[in-house]
GROMACS .gro file of C-alpha atoms in nm:
model
  356
    1MET     CA    1   9.883  10.633   9.025
    2THR     CA    2  10.021  10.304   8.898
    3LEU     CA    3  10.091  10.180   8.548
    4ASN     CA    4  10.011   9.826   8.660
    5PRO     CA    5   9.644   9.732   8.702
    6VAL     CA    6   9.529   9.641   9.051
    7ARG     CA    7   9.405   9.282   9.054
    8THR     CA    8   9.226   9.076   9.316
    9ALA     CA    9   9.442   8.767   9.357
   10LEU     CA   10   9.401   8.459   9.574
   11GLY     CA   11   9.723   8.296   9.693
   12LEU     CA   12   9.755   7.932   9.800
   13MET     CA   13  10.031   7.779  10.008
   14SER     CA   14  10.090   7.421  10.119
   15GLY     CA   15  10.394   7.448  10.342
   16THR     CA   16  10.674   7.210  10.430
   17SER     CA   17  10.514   7.151  10.771
   18LEU     CA   18  10.247   6.941  10.591
   19ASP     CA   19   9.980   7.097  10.810
   20GLY     CA   20   9.731   7.211  10.547
   21ILE     CA   21   9.637   7.476  10.292
   22ASP     CA   22   9.659   7.850  10.360
   23ALA     CA   23   9.456   8.070  10.125
   24ALA     CA   24   9.449   8.449  10.124
   25VAL     CA   25   9.310   8.730   9.910
   26VAL     CA   26   9.514   9.039   9.820
   27ARG     CA   27   9.437   9.339   9.601
   28THR     CA   28   9.765   9.456   9.453
   29ASP     CA   29   9.942   9.604   9.155
   30GLY     CA   30  10.239   9.375   9.219
   31LEU     CA   31  10.447   9.677   9.318
   32THR     CA   32  10.384   9.894   9.624
   33TYR     CA   33  10.005   9.884   9.652
   34VAL     CA   34   9.892   9.599   9.877
   35GLU     CA   35   9.547   9.570  10.034
   36THR     CA   36   9.506   9.247  10.231
   37GLY     CA   37   9.172   9.073  10.258
   38ASP     CA   38   9.012   8.756  10.389
   39PHE     CA   39   9.203   8.433  10.450
   40ILE     CA   40   9.144   8.079  10.569
   41THR     CA   41   9.349   7.778  10.674
   42VAL     CA   42   9.217   7.429  10.602
   43PRO     CA   43   9.409   7.148  10.776
   44TYR     CA   44   9.488   6.829  10.589
   45GLU     CA   45   9.318   6.514  10.709
   46ASP     CA   46   9.563   6.267  10.860
   47GLY     CA   47   9.528   6.018  10.575
   48PHE     CA   48   9.609   6.271  10.305
   49ARG     CA   49   9.894   6.415  10.511
   50GLU     CA   50  10.055   6.073  10.521
   51ARG     CA   51  10.001   6.019  10.148
   52LEU     CA   52  10.164   6.357  10.084
   53ARG     CA   53  10.449   6.274  10.321
   54SER     CA   54  10.508   5.951  10.126
   55CYS     CA   55  10.585   6.161   9.815
   56LEU     CA   56  10.865   6.366   9.974
   57GLY     CA   57  11.187   6.321   9.782
   58GLY     CA   58  10.991   6.246   9.465
   59ARG     CA   59  10.888   5.896   9.571
   60GLY     CA   60  10.548   5.735   9.620
   61PRO     CA   61  10.219   5.783   9.435
   62VAL     CA   62  10.304   6.132   9.309
   63GLU     CA   63  10.052   6.149   9.022
   64ALA     CA   64   9.753   6.043   9.233
   65VAL     CA   65   9.854   6.267   9.525
   66GLU     CA   66   9.907   6.564   9.292
   67ARG     CA   67   9.552   6.530   9.161
   68GLU     CA   68   9.409   6.494   9.512
   69LEU     CA   69   9.613   6.794   9.630
   70THR     CA   70   9.484   7.005   9.339
   71GLU     CA   71   9.123   6.905   9.406
   72LEU     CA   72   9.162   6.995   9.775
   73HIS     CA   73   9.300   7.336   9.673
   74ALA     CA   74   9.004   7.388   9.441
   75GLY     CA   75   8.768   7.327   9.731
   76VAL     CA   76   8.952   7.585   9.941
   77VAL     CA   77   8.935   7.839   9.656
   78ARG     CA   78   8.560   7.792   9.631
   79ARG     CA   79   8.516   7.837  10.007
   80LEU     CA   80   8.719   8.157  10.023
   81ALA     CA   81   8.576   8.304   9.701
   82GLU     CA   82   8.224   8.267   9.841
   83ARG     CA   83   8.324   8.508  10.119
   84ALA     CA   84   8.566   8.733   9.933
   85GLY     CA   85   8.382   8.785   9.603
   86PRO     CA   86   8.520   8.774   9.247
   87ILE     CA   87   8.883   8.664   9.204
   88ASP     CA   88   9.088   8.773   8.901
   89LEU     CA   89   9.384   8.542   8.945
   90ILE     CA   90   9.509   8.251   9.158
   91GLY     CA   91   9.870   8.209   9.271
   92PHE     CA   92   9.911   7.832   9.328
   93HIS     CA   93  10.235   7.733   9.496
   94GLY     CA   94  10.161   7.362   9.519
   95HIS     CA   95  10.363   7.147   9.757
   96THR     CA   96  10.741   7.107   9.742
   97ILE     CA   97  10.841   6.740   9.737
   98LEU     CA   98  11.200   6.791   9.619
   99HIS     CA   99  11.433   7.091   9.630
  100ALA     CA  100  11.787   7.043   9.501
  101PRO     CA  101  11.900   7.368   9.336
  102GLU     CA  102  12.259   7.243   9.317
  103ARG     CA  103  12.122   6.993   9.062
  104ARG     CA  104  11.906   7.264   8.899
  105ARG     CA  105  11.600   7.080   9.029
  106THR     CA  106  11.298   7.188   9.228
  107TRP     CA  107  10.963   7.007   9.223
  108GLN     CA  108  10.632   7.145   9.345
  109ILE     CA  109  10.337   6.916   9.279
  110GLY     CA  110  10.005   7.075   9.191
  111ASP     CA  111   9.834   7.083   8.852
  112GLY     CA  112   9.780   7.447   8.753
  113ALA     CA  113   9.574   7.364   8.444
  114LEU     CA  114   9.344   7.137   8.644
  115LEU     CA  115   9.299   7.401   8.915
  116ALA     CA  116   9.205   7.661   8.652
  117SER     CA  117   8.956   7.415   8.502
  118LEU     CA  118   8.802   7.326   8.840
  119THR     CA  119   8.767   7.687   8.958
  120GLY     CA  120   8.710   7.877   8.632
  121ILE     CA  121   8.980   8.126   8.740
  122PRO     CA  122   9.318   8.186   8.569
  123VAL     CA  123   9.606   8.029   8.761
  124VAL     CA  124   9.978   8.105   8.789
  125HIS     CA  125  10.182   7.812   8.921
  126ASP     CA  126  10.539   7.673   8.911
  127PHE     CA  127  10.694   7.984   9.064
  128ARG     CA  128  11.041   7.845   9.136
  129SER     CA  129  11.160   7.658   8.826
  130ALA     CA  130  11.272   7.957   8.619
  131ASP     CA  131  11.490   8.085   8.901
  132VAL     CA  132  11.654   7.745   8.956
  133ALA     CA  133  11.708   7.695   8.582
  134ALA     CA  134  11.886   8.032   8.573
  135GLY     CA  135  12.122   7.928   8.853
  136GLY     CA  136  11.931   8.062   9.153
  137GLN     CA  137  11.831   7.879   9.469
  138GLY     CA  138  11.459   7.903   9.387
  139ALA     CA  139  11.396   8.008   9.747
  140PRO     CA  140  11.298   8.204   9.938
  141LEU     CA  141  11.047   8.380   9.713
  142VAL     CA  142  10.856   8.576   9.977
  143PRO     CA  143  11.114   8.858  10.033
  144LEU     CA  144  10.979   9.093   9.766
  145TYR     CA  145  10.641   9.077   9.940
  146HIS     CA  146  10.806   9.146  10.276
  147GLN     CA  147  10.971   9.446  10.110
  148ALA     CA  148  10.638   9.579   9.983
  149LEU     CA  149  10.472   9.543  10.325
  150SER     CA  150  10.754   9.699  10.526
  151ALA     CA  151  10.803  10.024  10.335
  152ASP     CA  152  10.710  10.233  10.642
  153LEU     CA  153  10.905  10.033  10.905
  154ASP     CA  154  11.243  10.125  11.051
  155ARG     CA  155  11.541   9.945  10.898
  156PRO     CA  156  11.760   9.745  10.902
  157LEU     CA  157  11.481   9.494  10.962
  158ALA     CA  158  11.475   9.115  10.959
  159VAL     CA  159  11.160   8.919  10.875
  160LEU     CA  160  11.195   8.557  10.987
  161ASN     CA  161  10.955   8.300  10.843
  162ILE     CA  162  10.950   7.981  11.051
  163GLY     CA  163  10.764   7.717  10.854
  164GLY     CA  164  10.896   7.366  10.802
  165VAL     CA  165  11.222   7.532  10.700
  166ALA     CA  166  11.310   7.880  10.832
  167ASN     CA  167  11.415   8.170  10.614
  168VAL     CA  168  11.511   8.530  10.677
  169THR     CA  169  11.460   8.846  10.473
  170TRP     CA  170  11.702   9.127  10.562
  171LEU     CA  171  11.592   9.473  10.448
  172GLY     CA  172  11.845   9.754  10.464
  173ARG     CA  173  11.814  10.131  10.479
  174ARG     CA  174  11.863  10.197  10.108
  175GLY     CA  175  11.525  10.068   9.992
  176GLY     CA  176  11.455   9.842   9.697
  177LYS     CA  177  11.802   9.708   9.617
  178ASP     CA  178  11.904   9.659   9.981
  179VAL     CA  179  11.768   9.309  10.034
  180LEU     CA  180  11.922   8.976  10.129
  181ALA     CA  181  11.734   8.651  10.190
  182PHE     CA  182  11.820   8.288  10.257
  183ASP     CA  183  11.713   7.977  10.446
  184THR     CA  184  11.857   7.992  10.798
  185GLY     CA  185  11.813   7.621  10.869
  186PRO     CA  186  11.540   7.401  11.013
  187GLY     CA  187  11.212   7.556  11.115
  188ASN     CA  188  10.931   7.344  11.258
  189ALA     CA  189  10.977   7.031  11.046
  190LEU     CA  190  11.229   6.848  11.265
  191ILE     CA  191  11.044   6.940  11.584
  192ASP     CA  192  10.711   6.830  11.435
  193ASP     CA  193  10.854   6.501  11.307
  194TRP     CA  194  11.010   6.431  11.647
  195VAL     CA  195  10.693   6.507  11.842
  196LEU     CA  196  10.481   6.301  11.600
  197SER     CA  197  10.712   6.000  11.622
  198ARG     CA  198  10.731   6.012  12.003
  199THR     CA  199  10.383   6.126  12.108
  200GLY     CA  200  10.152   6.092  11.805
  201ARG     CA  201  10.074   6.465  11.823
  202PRO     CA  202  10.143   6.668  11.508
  203PHE     CA  203  10.339   6.950  11.678
  204ASP     CA  204  10.462   7.085  12.013
  205ALA     CA  205  10.186   7.329  12.112
  206ASP     CA  206  10.342   7.654  12.242
  207GLY     CA  207  10.672   7.467  12.283
  208ALA     CA  208  10.544   7.325  12.613
  209LEU     CA  209  10.711   6.986  12.565
  210ALA     CA  210  11.044   7.145  12.472
  211ALA     CA  211  11.019   7.384  12.767
  212SER     CA  212  10.987   7.085  13.002
  213GLY     CA  213  11.311   6.932  12.869
  214THR     CA  214  11.681   7.010  12.885
  215ILE     CA  215  11.886   7.116  12.584
  216ASP     CA  216  12.176   6.876  12.521
  217ARG     CA  217  12.452   7.126  12.442
  218SER     CA  218  12.698   6.874  12.298
  219ILE     CA  219  12.439   6.738  12.053
  220LEU     CA  220  12.329   7.092  11.968
  221ASP     CA  221  12.691   7.183  11.885
  222ARG     CA  222  12.715   6.880  11.656
  223LEU     CA  223  12.395   6.975  11.474
  224LEU     CA  224  12.512   7.335  11.429
  225ALA     CA  225  12.843   7.211  11.287
  226ALA     CA  226  12.665   7.098  10.966
  227PRO     CA  227  12.842   7.233  10.653
  228TYR     CA  228  12.534   7.430  10.547
  229PHE     CA  229  12.585   7.688  10.820
  230LYS     CA  230  12.932   7.778  10.691
  231LYS     CA  231  12.803   7.858  10.340
  232GLN     CA  232  12.755   8.222  10.247
  233PRO     CA  233  12.407   8.335  10.137
  234PRO     CA  234  12.199   8.328   9.928
  235LYS     CA  235  12.137   7.959  10.001
  236SER     CA  236  11.840   7.730  10.046
  237LEU     CA  237  11.748   7.394  10.195
  238ASP     CA  238  11.533   7.090  10.138
  239ARG     CA  239  11.300   6.993  10.422
  240ASP     CA  240  11.509   6.683  10.493
  241GLY     CA  241  11.848   6.854  10.474
  242PHE     CA  242  11.973   6.754  10.820
  243ASP     CA  243  12.058   6.430  10.993
  244ILE     CA  244  11.902   6.427  11.339
  245SER     CA  245  12.024   6.081  11.438
  246PRO     CA  246  12.230   6.230  11.729
  247VAL     CA  247  11.902   6.328  11.897
  248LYS     CA  248  11.751   5.981  11.886
  249ALA     CA  249  11.916   5.871  12.212
  250LEU     CA  250  11.744   6.152  12.406
  251ASN     CA  251  11.413   6.128  12.587
  252THR     CA  252  11.110   6.293  12.430
  253ALA     CA  253  11.125   6.628  12.614
  254ASP     CA  254  11.503   6.667  12.585
  255GLY     CA  255  11.488   6.584  12.213
  256ALA     CA  256  11.219   6.849  12.161
  257ALA     CA  257  11.422   7.104  12.359
  258THR     CA  258  11.740   7.030  12.164
  259LEU     CA  259  11.571   7.045  11.823
  260THR     CA  260  11.398   7.371  11.915
  261ALA     CA  261  11.735   7.512  12.020
  262PHE     CA  262  11.873   7.389  11.685
  263THR     CA  263  11.618   7.603  11.499
  264ALA     CA  264  11.697   7.906  11.719
  265GLY     CA  265  12.073   7.850  11.705
  266ALA     CA  266  12.065   7.833  11.326
  267VAL     CA  267  11.886   8.170  11.319
  268ALA     CA  268  12.143   8.319  11.555
  269GLY     CA  269  12.419   8.192  11.328
  270ALA     CA  270  12.242   8.345  11.028
  271ALA     CA  271  12.233   8.682  11.203
  272ALA     CA  272  12.612   8.693  11.179
  273LEU     CA  273  12.585   8.668  10.798
  274LEU     CA  274  12.364   8.976  10.760
  275PRO     CA  275  12.517   9.300  10.623
  276GLN     CA  276  12.409   9.499  10.931
  277PRO     CA  277  12.246   9.395  11.259
  278PRO     CA  278  11.865   9.432  11.239
  279LEU     CA  279  11.698   9.674  11.478
  280ARG     CA  280  11.437   9.404  11.536
  281TRP     CA  281  11.314   9.070  11.406
  282LEU     CA  282  10.955   9.014  11.298
  283VAL     CA  283  10.855   8.647  11.301
  284THR     CA  284  10.592   8.486  11.079
  285GLY     CA  285  10.486   8.127  11.017
  286GLY     CA  286  10.380   7.868  11.270
  287GLY     CA  287  10.702   7.908  11.468
  288ARG     CA  288  10.589   8.244  11.602
  289LEU     CA  289  10.327   8.055  11.807
  290ASN     CA  290  10.594   7.845  11.982
  291GLY     CA  291  10.658   8.037  12.304
  292PHE     CA  292  10.973   7.842  12.393
  293LEU     CA  293  11.124   7.902  12.050
  294MET     CA  294  11.046   8.275  12.064
  295GLU     CA  295  11.206   8.296  12.409
  296LEU     CA  296  11.523   8.128  12.279
  297LEU     CA  297  11.534   8.365  11.982
  298ARG     CA  298  11.509   8.671  12.209
  299ASP     CA  299  11.789   8.538  12.430
  300MET     CA  300  12.018   8.456  12.135
  301LEU     CA  301  11.952   8.762  11.916
  302GLY     CA  302  11.959   9.028  12.189
  303VAL     CA  303  11.716   9.267  12.012
  304PRO     CA  304  11.335   9.278  12.002
  305VAL     CA  305  11.179   8.966  11.848
  306GLU     CA  306  10.807   9.000  11.784
  307PRO     CA  307  10.538   8.823  11.583
  308VAL     CA  308  10.454   9.005  11.259
  309ASP     CA  309  10.103   9.053  11.395
  310SER     CA  310  10.250   9.324  11.622
  311VAL     CA  311  10.287   9.552  11.316
  312GLY     CA  312   9.945   9.463  11.173
  313TRP     CA  313  10.051   9.187  10.932
  314GLN     CA  314   9.846   8.866  10.920
  315GLY     CA  315  10.095   8.603  11.032
  316ASP     CA  316   9.876   8.306  10.945
  317ALA     CA  317   9.821   8.436  10.592
  318LEU     CA  318  10.150   8.596  10.497
  319GLU     CA  319  10.296   8.324  10.277
  320ALA     CA  320   9.969   8.266  10.092
  321GLN     CA  321   9.938   8.642  10.042
  322ALA     CA  322  10.290   8.645   9.898
  323PHE     CA  323  10.195   8.399   9.624
  324ALA     CA  324   9.893   8.610   9.536
  325TYR     CA  325  10.129   8.909   9.507
  326LEU     CA  326  10.381   8.708   9.304
  327ALA     CA  327  10.110   8.585   9.068
  328VAL     CA  328  10.026   8.947   8.986
  329ARG     CA  329  10.396   9.023   8.937
  330SER     CA  330  10.427   8.720   8.710
  331ARG     CA  331  10.143   8.840   8.486
  332ALA     CA  332  10.309   9.183   8.466
  333GLY     CA  333  10.646   9.031   8.373
  334LEU     CA  334  10.805   9.166   8.691
  335PRO     CA  335  11.087   8.986   8.875
  336LEU     CA  336  10.993   8.727   9.137
  337SER     CA  337  11.353   8.700   9.255
  338VAL     CA  338  11.669   8.911   9.247
  339PRO     CA  339  12.036   8.830   9.313
  340GLY     CA  340  12.007   8.915   9.682
  341THR     CA  341  11.711   8.684   9.745
  342THR     CA  342  11.802   8.362   9.563
  343GLY     CA  343  12.147   8.421   9.415
  344VAL     CA  344  12.003   8.426   9.065
  345PRO     CA  345  12.245   8.611   8.833
  346ARG     CA  346  11.992   8.882   8.741
  347PRO     CA  347  11.636   8.976   8.837
  348ILE     CA  348  11.409   8.714   8.685
  349THR     CA  349  11.037   8.659   8.650
  350GLY     CA  350  10.871   8.319   8.657
  351GLY     CA  351  10.550   8.123   8.690
  352LEU     CA  352  10.338   7.944   8.432
  353PHE     CA  353   9.998   8.083   8.331
  354ASN     CA  354   9.690   7.862   8.289
  355LYS     CA  355   9.361   7.983   8.145
  356PRO     CA  356   9.042   7.812   8.265
   0.00000   0.00000   0.00000
């Protein structure tokens, strides 16, 4: 029995990898009841991806791209709703083009009012601003969803999301209040950018290119010496938070290998910041499909490292599901972040509501 109504929510995520739109349906009360449903991923066309990329940092034709982005999301909502049936609420993350919490600034483009108008469904958007305004990092926001999903799993547990940026959720043995989350460092973004610039391909499929190269240990040590890794959590990153110029002298395969090791090495460094060593790591996001990266993580972490799919979670849908869950929490006035997840001084709700 729950005091919160169960709603059917559709979550939308456009991640820092710039690959496309993930959409997923969840029935939830925003607390412990979670029933996952259908999901789809719709890749961006190359032309739009480049227009979106041109807006990173808050530059470029932001207004026009925001409208196009919102219209693309509306099309995805219509496609998924045809299969999934009536939707009570949309959780619309938008796309992050600037994240600078030290300046109390985070910017996700995506017009919530327009999306509500185009779809005829109420929309919650702008999930991060309230947290940042209150002094939090504004990221990561997925940990409370990880917590809801993992109630029956052995702890301590780490859930590692490897998108454009990588973040970890650590869940301890004491339940609800025993949570810590932060960005570990780069995820796929640097690898993807490198592979695109050198080969024209959007990513390193299965890590095959990196696996054919040699990790340059001296360059890797320089990358891992960045000041970010010495900071205590909670902490968060912008997609373009690292200077990879040391890699530019390497050949294509060695650069891919070194940047992949950078992602893994940053995670290994983050493990040392956790309150207790996890019994295992569950990996979500596109990085879980990179065989070379997963192999490096297993070597560096020394405990089981498995894709989240191994425990029945939907790895391709998890982040979109989380924003469906958070939209329901937002409507109920429940916290979207707590001190252990973003460093916000107190548990805080967020999100802006838009009626059709």
